[in-house]
Amino acid sequence: MTVFSSSEMASDVFGRLFDVLLEDEQFVEKARREALSVQLVHSKPDCRIFVSSEGVVHGEPPSKAAITLKMSCDTAHALWMGRLLVPAAIATGKVRIRGRIAKVLELVPMLQPAFDSYPAIAAESGVGA
């Protein structure tokens, strides 16, 4: 059984997570300066989220993303909960990347506010630990 019961639930949880990042002025400034955009393509259940300094878009992206990350929703949940480290997920193929891997690894420290917020967002949404 997967952590998320529906695509809508996954989209809501991950969308709220990235809204937290867009409240962080340092994240937004760096994303704008480096023209950083990320397309998250999750499966089981299917969920697509595009994140840029302009905001969060659910579904089809408004433009081509600088980085595309593909993984299952369960893998994304494990990453955000801190149970799976990004380098390990990449090395084991649990996360597939289109774009520069160095850019992804550079992005990870900028995501700390999201890592800090995810457990509460997940719990509020009824997502199991």
XYZ file of C-alpha atoms in Angstrom:
129
model
C 0.000 0.000 0.000
C 1.283 3.448 -0.893
C 1.522 6.405 1.467
C -0.824 8.559 -0.623
C -4.377 7.401 -1.286
C -4.857 9.544 -4.404
C -3.162 11.784 -6.939
C -5.059 14.750 -5.493
C -3.729 14.063 -2.002
C -0.140 13.777 -3.261
C -0.489 16.927 -5.352
C -1.881 18.838 -2.371
C 0.847 17.726 0.051
C 3.757 18.338 -2.328
C 2.239 21.606 -3.555
C 1.952 22.885 0.018
C 5.530 21.808 0.623
C 6.836 23.915 -2.241
C 4.664 26.852 -1.203
C 6.802 26.852 1.980
C 9.935 27.236 -0.140
C 8.431 30.086 -2.116
C 7.969 31.977 1.149
C 11.758 31.812 1.662
C 13.242 34.919 0.012
C 16.714 33.338 -0.293
C 15.274 30.351 -2.180
C 13.233 32.558 -4.511
C 16.166 34.908 -5.189
C 18.565 32.059 -5.973
C 15.970 30.292 -8.142
C 15.366 33.542 -10.054
C 19.079 34.360 -10.392
C 19.945 30.878 -11.696
C 16.751 30.430 -13.742
C 16.101 27.325 -11.678
C 12.901 25.402 -12.264
C 12.040 21.859 -11.243
C 9.490 19.444 -12.675
C 8.562 16.685 -10.231
C 7.050 13.645 -11.887
C 5.751 11.275 -9.231
C 4.118 7.896 -9.711
C 1.970 5.580 -7.598
C -0.180 7.695 -7.572
C 0.647 9.944 -10.524
C 1.340 13.562 -9.656
C 3.152 16.354 -11.545
C 4.338 19.590 -9.993
C 6.372 22.373 -11.605
C 8.219 24.763 -9.282
C 9.960 28.001 -10.243
C 10.536 31.377 -8.637
C 7.149 32.338 -10.126
C 5.209 29.711 -8.188
C 3.885 26.167 -8.130
C 1.944 24.705 -11.059
C 0.089 21.390 -10.752
C -0.146 19.240 -13.872
C 1.511 20.153 -17.142
C 4.422 22.610 -16.794
C 4.155 26.075 -18.335
C 7.689 25.715 -19.739
C 10.584 23.262 -19.901
C 12.133 22.707 -16.480
C 15.870 23.061 -15.856
C 15.688 19.870 -13.761
C 13.197 17.007 -13.923
C 13.026 14.551 -11.046
C 11.138 11.274 -11.434
C 10.306 9.038 -8.480
C 7.425 7.324 -6.758
C 5.381 9.268 -4.232
C 6.611 6.841 -1.551
C 10.223 7.689 -2.437
C 9.435 11.421 -2.304
C 7.780 10.936 1.093
C 10.854 9.060 2.399
C 13.164 11.820 1.110
C 11.176 14.639 2.703
C 10.853 12.721 5.986
C 14.645 12.396 6.054
C 14.584 8.590 5.869
C 16.281 8.500 2.464
C 19.159 10.767 1.480
C 19.176 12.369 -1.977
C 22.624 11.026 -3.013
C 21.590 7.484 -2.017
C 18.276 7.800 -3.867
C 20.107 8.925 -7.009
C 22.774 6.214 -6.712
C 20.188 3.429 -6.294
C 17.990 4.686 -9.128
C 15.034 5.511 -6.880
C 15.281 9.066 -8.205
C 15.916 9.637 -11.899
C 17.162 13.040 -12.995
C 16.996 14.889 -16.282
C 19.300 17.883 -16.087
C 22.592 18.457 -14.307
C 23.061 16.243 -11.230
C 25.477 18.819 -9.798
C 22.656 21.376 -9.944
C 20.375 18.999 -8.015
C 22.985 18.424 -5.310
C 23.510 22.205 -5.095
C 19.755 22.624 -4.678
C 19.430 20.226 -1.728
C 20.754 22.598 1.003
C 18.319 25.283 -0.219
C 15.469 22.892 0.534
C 16.013 22.829 4.313
C 12.850 24.847 5.117
C 10.845 22.236 3.194
C 12.546 19.338 4.981
C 11.742 21.036 8.303
C 8.089 21.599 7.349
C 7.251 18.334 5.608
C 6.452 16.138 8.644
C 3.820 18.618 9.871
C 2.341 19.108 6.378
C 2.131 15.328 5.900
C 0.545 14.807 9.320
C -2.023 17.580 8.738
C -2.975 15.874 5.481
C -3.384 12.477 7.111
C -0.329 10.966 5.451
C 1.139 8.147 7.504
C 4.562 8.406 9.046
